[in-house]
C-alpha positions as CSV (number, residue, x, y, z in Angstrom):
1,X,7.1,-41.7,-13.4
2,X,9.7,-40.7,-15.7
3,X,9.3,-40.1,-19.3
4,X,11.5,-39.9,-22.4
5,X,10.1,-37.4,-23.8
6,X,10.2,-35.2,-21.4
7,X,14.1,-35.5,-20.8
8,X,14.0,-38.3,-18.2
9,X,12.3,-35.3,-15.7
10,X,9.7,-36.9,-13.1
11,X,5.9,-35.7,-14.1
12,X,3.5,-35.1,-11.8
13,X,0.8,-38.0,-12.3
14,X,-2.9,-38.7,-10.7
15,X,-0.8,-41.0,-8.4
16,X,1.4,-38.5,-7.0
17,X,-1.5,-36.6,-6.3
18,X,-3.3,-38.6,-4.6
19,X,-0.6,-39.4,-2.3
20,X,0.1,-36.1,-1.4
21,X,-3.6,-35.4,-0.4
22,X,-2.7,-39.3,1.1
23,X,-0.1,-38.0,3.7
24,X,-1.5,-34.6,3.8
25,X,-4.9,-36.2,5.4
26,X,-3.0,-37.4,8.6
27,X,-2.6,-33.7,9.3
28,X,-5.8,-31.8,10.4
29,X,-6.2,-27.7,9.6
30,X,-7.8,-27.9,13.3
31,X,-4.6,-28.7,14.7
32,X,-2.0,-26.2,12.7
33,X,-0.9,-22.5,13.8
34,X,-2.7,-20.3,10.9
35,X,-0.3,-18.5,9.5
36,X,-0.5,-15.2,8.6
37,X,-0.5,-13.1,5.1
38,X,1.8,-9.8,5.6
39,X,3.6,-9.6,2.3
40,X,3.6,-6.4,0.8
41,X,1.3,-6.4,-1.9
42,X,3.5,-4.0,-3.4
43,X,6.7,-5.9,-3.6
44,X,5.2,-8.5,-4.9
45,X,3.9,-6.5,-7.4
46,X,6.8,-4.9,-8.5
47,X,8.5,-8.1,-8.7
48,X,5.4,-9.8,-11.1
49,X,7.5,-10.6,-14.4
50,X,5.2,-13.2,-16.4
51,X,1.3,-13.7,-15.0
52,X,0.1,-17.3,-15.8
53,X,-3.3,-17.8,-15.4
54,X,-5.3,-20.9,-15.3
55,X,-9.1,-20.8,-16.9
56,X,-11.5,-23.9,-16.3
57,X,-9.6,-25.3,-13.5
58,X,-12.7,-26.1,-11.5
59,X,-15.2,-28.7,-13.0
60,X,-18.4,-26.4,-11.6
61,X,-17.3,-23.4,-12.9
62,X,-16.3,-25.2,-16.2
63,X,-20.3,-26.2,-16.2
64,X,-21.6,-22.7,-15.1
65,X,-20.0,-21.1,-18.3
66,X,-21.2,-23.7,-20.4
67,X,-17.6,-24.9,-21.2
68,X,-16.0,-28.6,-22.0
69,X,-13.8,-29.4,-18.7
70,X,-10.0,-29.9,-19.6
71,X,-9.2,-33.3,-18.7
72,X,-5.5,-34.0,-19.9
73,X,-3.4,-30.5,-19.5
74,X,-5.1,-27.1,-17.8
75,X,-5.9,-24.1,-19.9
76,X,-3.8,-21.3,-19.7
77,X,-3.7,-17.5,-20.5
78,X,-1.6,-14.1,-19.6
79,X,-2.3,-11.0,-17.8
80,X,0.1,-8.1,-18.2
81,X,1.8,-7.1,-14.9
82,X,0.3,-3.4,-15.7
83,X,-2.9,-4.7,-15.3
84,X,-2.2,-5.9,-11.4
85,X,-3.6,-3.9,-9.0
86,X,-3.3,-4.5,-4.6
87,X,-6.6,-4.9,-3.3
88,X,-6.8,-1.5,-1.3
89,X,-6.5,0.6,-4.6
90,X,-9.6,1.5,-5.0
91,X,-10.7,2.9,-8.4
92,X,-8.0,1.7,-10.8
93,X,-10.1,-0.9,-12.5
94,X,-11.2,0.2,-15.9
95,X,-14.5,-1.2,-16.7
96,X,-17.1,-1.9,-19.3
97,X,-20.7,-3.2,-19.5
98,X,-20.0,-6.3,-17.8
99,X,-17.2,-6.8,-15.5
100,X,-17.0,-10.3,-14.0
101,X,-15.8,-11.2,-10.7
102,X,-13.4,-14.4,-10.8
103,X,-11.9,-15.5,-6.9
104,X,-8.3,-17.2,-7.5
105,X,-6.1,-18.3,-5.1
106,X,-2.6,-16.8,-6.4
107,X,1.2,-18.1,-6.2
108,X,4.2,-16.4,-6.8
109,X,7.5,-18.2,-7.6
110,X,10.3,-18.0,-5.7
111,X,13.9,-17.9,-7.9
112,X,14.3,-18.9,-11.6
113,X,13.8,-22.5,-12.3
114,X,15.2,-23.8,-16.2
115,X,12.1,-25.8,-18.2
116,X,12.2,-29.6,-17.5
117,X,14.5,-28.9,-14.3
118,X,13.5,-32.5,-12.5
119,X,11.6,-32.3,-9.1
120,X,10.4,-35.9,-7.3
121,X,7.8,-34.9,-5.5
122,X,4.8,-32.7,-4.8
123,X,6.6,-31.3,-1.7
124,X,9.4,-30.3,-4.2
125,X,6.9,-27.9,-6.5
126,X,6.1,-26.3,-3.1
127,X,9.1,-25.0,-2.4
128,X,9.5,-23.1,-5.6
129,X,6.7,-20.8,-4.1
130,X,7.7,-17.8,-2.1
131,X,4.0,-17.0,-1.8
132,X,0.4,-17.7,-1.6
133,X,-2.4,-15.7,-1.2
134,X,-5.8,-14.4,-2.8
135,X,-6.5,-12.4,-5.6
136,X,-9.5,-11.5,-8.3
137,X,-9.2,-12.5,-12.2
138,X,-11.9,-9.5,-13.5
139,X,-12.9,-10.6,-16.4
140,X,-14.5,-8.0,-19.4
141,X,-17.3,-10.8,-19.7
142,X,-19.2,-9.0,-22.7
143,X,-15.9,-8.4,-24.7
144,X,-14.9,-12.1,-24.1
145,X,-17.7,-13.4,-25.5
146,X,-17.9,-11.4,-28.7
147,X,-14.2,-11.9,-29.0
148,X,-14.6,-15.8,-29.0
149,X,-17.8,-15.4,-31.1
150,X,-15.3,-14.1,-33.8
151,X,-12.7,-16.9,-33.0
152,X,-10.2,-14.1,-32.1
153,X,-8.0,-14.3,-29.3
154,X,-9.9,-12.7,-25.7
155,X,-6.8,-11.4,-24.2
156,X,-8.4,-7.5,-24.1
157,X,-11.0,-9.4,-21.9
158,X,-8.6,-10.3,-19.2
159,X,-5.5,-8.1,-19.5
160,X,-6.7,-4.5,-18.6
161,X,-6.2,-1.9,-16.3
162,X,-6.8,-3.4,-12.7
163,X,-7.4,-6.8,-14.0
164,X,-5.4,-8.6,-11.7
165,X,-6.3,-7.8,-7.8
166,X,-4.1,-9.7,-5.6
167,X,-3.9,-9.1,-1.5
168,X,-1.0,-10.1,0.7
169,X,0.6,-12.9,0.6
170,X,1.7,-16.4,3.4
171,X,5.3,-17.4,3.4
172,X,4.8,-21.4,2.6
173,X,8.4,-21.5,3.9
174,X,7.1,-21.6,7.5
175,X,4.8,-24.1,6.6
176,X,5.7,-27.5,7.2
177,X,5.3,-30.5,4.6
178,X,3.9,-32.2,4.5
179,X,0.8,-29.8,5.0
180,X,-2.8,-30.5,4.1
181,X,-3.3,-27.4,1.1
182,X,-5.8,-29.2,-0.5
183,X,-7.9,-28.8,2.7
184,X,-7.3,-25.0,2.1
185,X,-10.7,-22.7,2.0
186,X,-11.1,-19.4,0.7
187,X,-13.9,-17.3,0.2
188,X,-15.2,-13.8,-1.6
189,X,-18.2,-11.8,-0.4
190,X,-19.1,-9.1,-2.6
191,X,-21.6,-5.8,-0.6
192,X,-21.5,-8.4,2.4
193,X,-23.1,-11.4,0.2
194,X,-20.9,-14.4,-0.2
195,X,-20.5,-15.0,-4.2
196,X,-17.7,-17.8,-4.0
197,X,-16.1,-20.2,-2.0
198,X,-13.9,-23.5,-2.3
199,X,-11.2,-25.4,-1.3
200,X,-8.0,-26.0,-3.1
201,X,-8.6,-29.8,-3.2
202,X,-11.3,-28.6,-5.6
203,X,-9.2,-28.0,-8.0
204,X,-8.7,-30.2,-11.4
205,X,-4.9,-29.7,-11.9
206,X,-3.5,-28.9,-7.9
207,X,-1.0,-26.1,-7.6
208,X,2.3,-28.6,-7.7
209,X,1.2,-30.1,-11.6
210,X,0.3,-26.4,-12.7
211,X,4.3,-25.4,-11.5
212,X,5.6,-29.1,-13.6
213,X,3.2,-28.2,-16.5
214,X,4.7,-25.0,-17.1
215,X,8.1,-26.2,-16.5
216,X,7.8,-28.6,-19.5
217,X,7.2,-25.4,-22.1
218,X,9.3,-23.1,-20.4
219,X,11.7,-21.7,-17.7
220,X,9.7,-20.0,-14.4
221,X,11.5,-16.9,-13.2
222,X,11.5,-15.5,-10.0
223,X,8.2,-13.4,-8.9
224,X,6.4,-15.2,-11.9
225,X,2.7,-15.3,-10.6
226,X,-0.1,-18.4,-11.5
227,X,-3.9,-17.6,-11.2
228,X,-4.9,-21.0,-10.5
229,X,-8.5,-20.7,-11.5
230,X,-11.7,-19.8,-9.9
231,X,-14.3,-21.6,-8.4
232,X,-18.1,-21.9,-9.1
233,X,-19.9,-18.4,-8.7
234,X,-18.5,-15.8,-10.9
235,X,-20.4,-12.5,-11.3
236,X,-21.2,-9.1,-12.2
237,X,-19.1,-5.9,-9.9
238,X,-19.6,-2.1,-10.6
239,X,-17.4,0.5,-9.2
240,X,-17.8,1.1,-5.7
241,X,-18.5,-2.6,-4.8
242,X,-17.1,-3.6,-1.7
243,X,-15.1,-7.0,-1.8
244,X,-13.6,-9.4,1.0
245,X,-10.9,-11.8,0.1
246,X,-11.0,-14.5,3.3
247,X,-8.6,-17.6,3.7
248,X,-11.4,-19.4,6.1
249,X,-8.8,-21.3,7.8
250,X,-4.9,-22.7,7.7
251,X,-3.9,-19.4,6.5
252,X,-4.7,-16.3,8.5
253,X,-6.4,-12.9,6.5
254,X,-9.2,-11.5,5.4
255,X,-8.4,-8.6,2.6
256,X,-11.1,-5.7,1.9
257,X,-10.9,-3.5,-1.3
258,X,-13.5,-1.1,-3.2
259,X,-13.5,-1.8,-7.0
């Protein structure tokens, strides 16, 4: 559907969601090559400019926290790309009383796209990804909450040293589309106990409306990173924790790091 307002571009509706998962159903995970993560953590890193990050993106999380779920547009906040870490640098997380654990799945974008550029279909949004792969949103849970209880801004909650942990990334160019993502599972176990898993058809706003949301505020640019929310099951972590990131099938790796 097109809309004035919007400069004639094509916005991603319910509709075109659920015909992607539609023609992404024929195709089963069983029957696909996994592919495997090997991008340098550390490239992708140093190519990070702006770090999107989606919050309430899953409704049982939403409930978990006690939070209204979005229903209309996602929630958004920033990281700064100082506070990214690779998931084998163990010990650069600065922490506080209460340091939350928060599984994401986590895209980076592939060249610089303008605001309202017009893309037609779902399959079009996934091309503008040069990477997918799996990464922690630590979150400073006792300085978020007496942030809020002030009504200040909680950006000191989320945007500190070793905030952003993200692992190696899959090249979605060797995937073929159409390609069942929503069927995607991932997992964390923290100290060999699994905290959080889920599936990326889970999510409230899919990865392809998060890329046309942003789009209709402002230009992407290339290695711009989206957290796309976590999943039911967030936690306390203390330093020395052992974590596993694990893409439980489609996509091939399992990521180990000490906080």
């Amino acid at each position: 559907q097109e809309h004035p307002e919007n400069g004639g571009k094509h916005v991603l509706q319910k509709s075109d969601m659920n015909q992607m998962r539609s023609r992404a159903g024929a195709m089963r995970l069983s029957n696909i090559r996994r592919l495997s993560c090997a991008t340098n953590v550390s490239e992708v890193m140093a190519s990070a400019k702006n770090i999107y990050c989606v919050g309430r993106n899953y409704v049982a999380h939403a409930h978990e926290l006690g939070n209204e779920v979005p229903k209309e547009e996602p929630v958004l906040f920033l990281k700064a790309n100082s506070s990214l870490r690779a998931v084998e640098d163990e010990g650069s997380t600065l922490f506080s009383d209460e340091v939350h654990h928060e599984l994401e799945v986590v895209v980076q974008i592939k060249h610089h796209v303008a605001k309202q550029t017009s893309l037609q279909t779902p399959e079009q949004r996934w091309e503008l990804i040069s990477g997918i792969g799996l990464g922690l949103d630590l979150t400073r849970r006792d300085k978020q909450k007496a942030l809020k209880d002030k009504g200040l801004p909680w950006t000191l909650s989320k945007s500190f040293a070793g905030a952003g942990i993200i692992g190696p990334m899959c090249d979605p160019t060797e995937i073929k589309l159409p390609f069942p993502y929503s069927e995607l599972e991932f997992s964390l176990t923290v100290n060999g106990q699994t905290r959080q898993s889920a599936t990326l058809g889970q999510m409230i706003f899919p990865i392809p409306f998060l890329i046309d949301f942003l789009l209709s505020y402002q230009d992407l640019d290339a290695g711009d990173l989206i957290f796309t929310g976590t999943p039911e099951g967030v936690g306390p972590m203390s330093a020395g924790d052992e974590f596993v990131l694990r893409w439980e099938n489609g996509l091939d790796g399992q990521f180990t790091g000490i906080l």
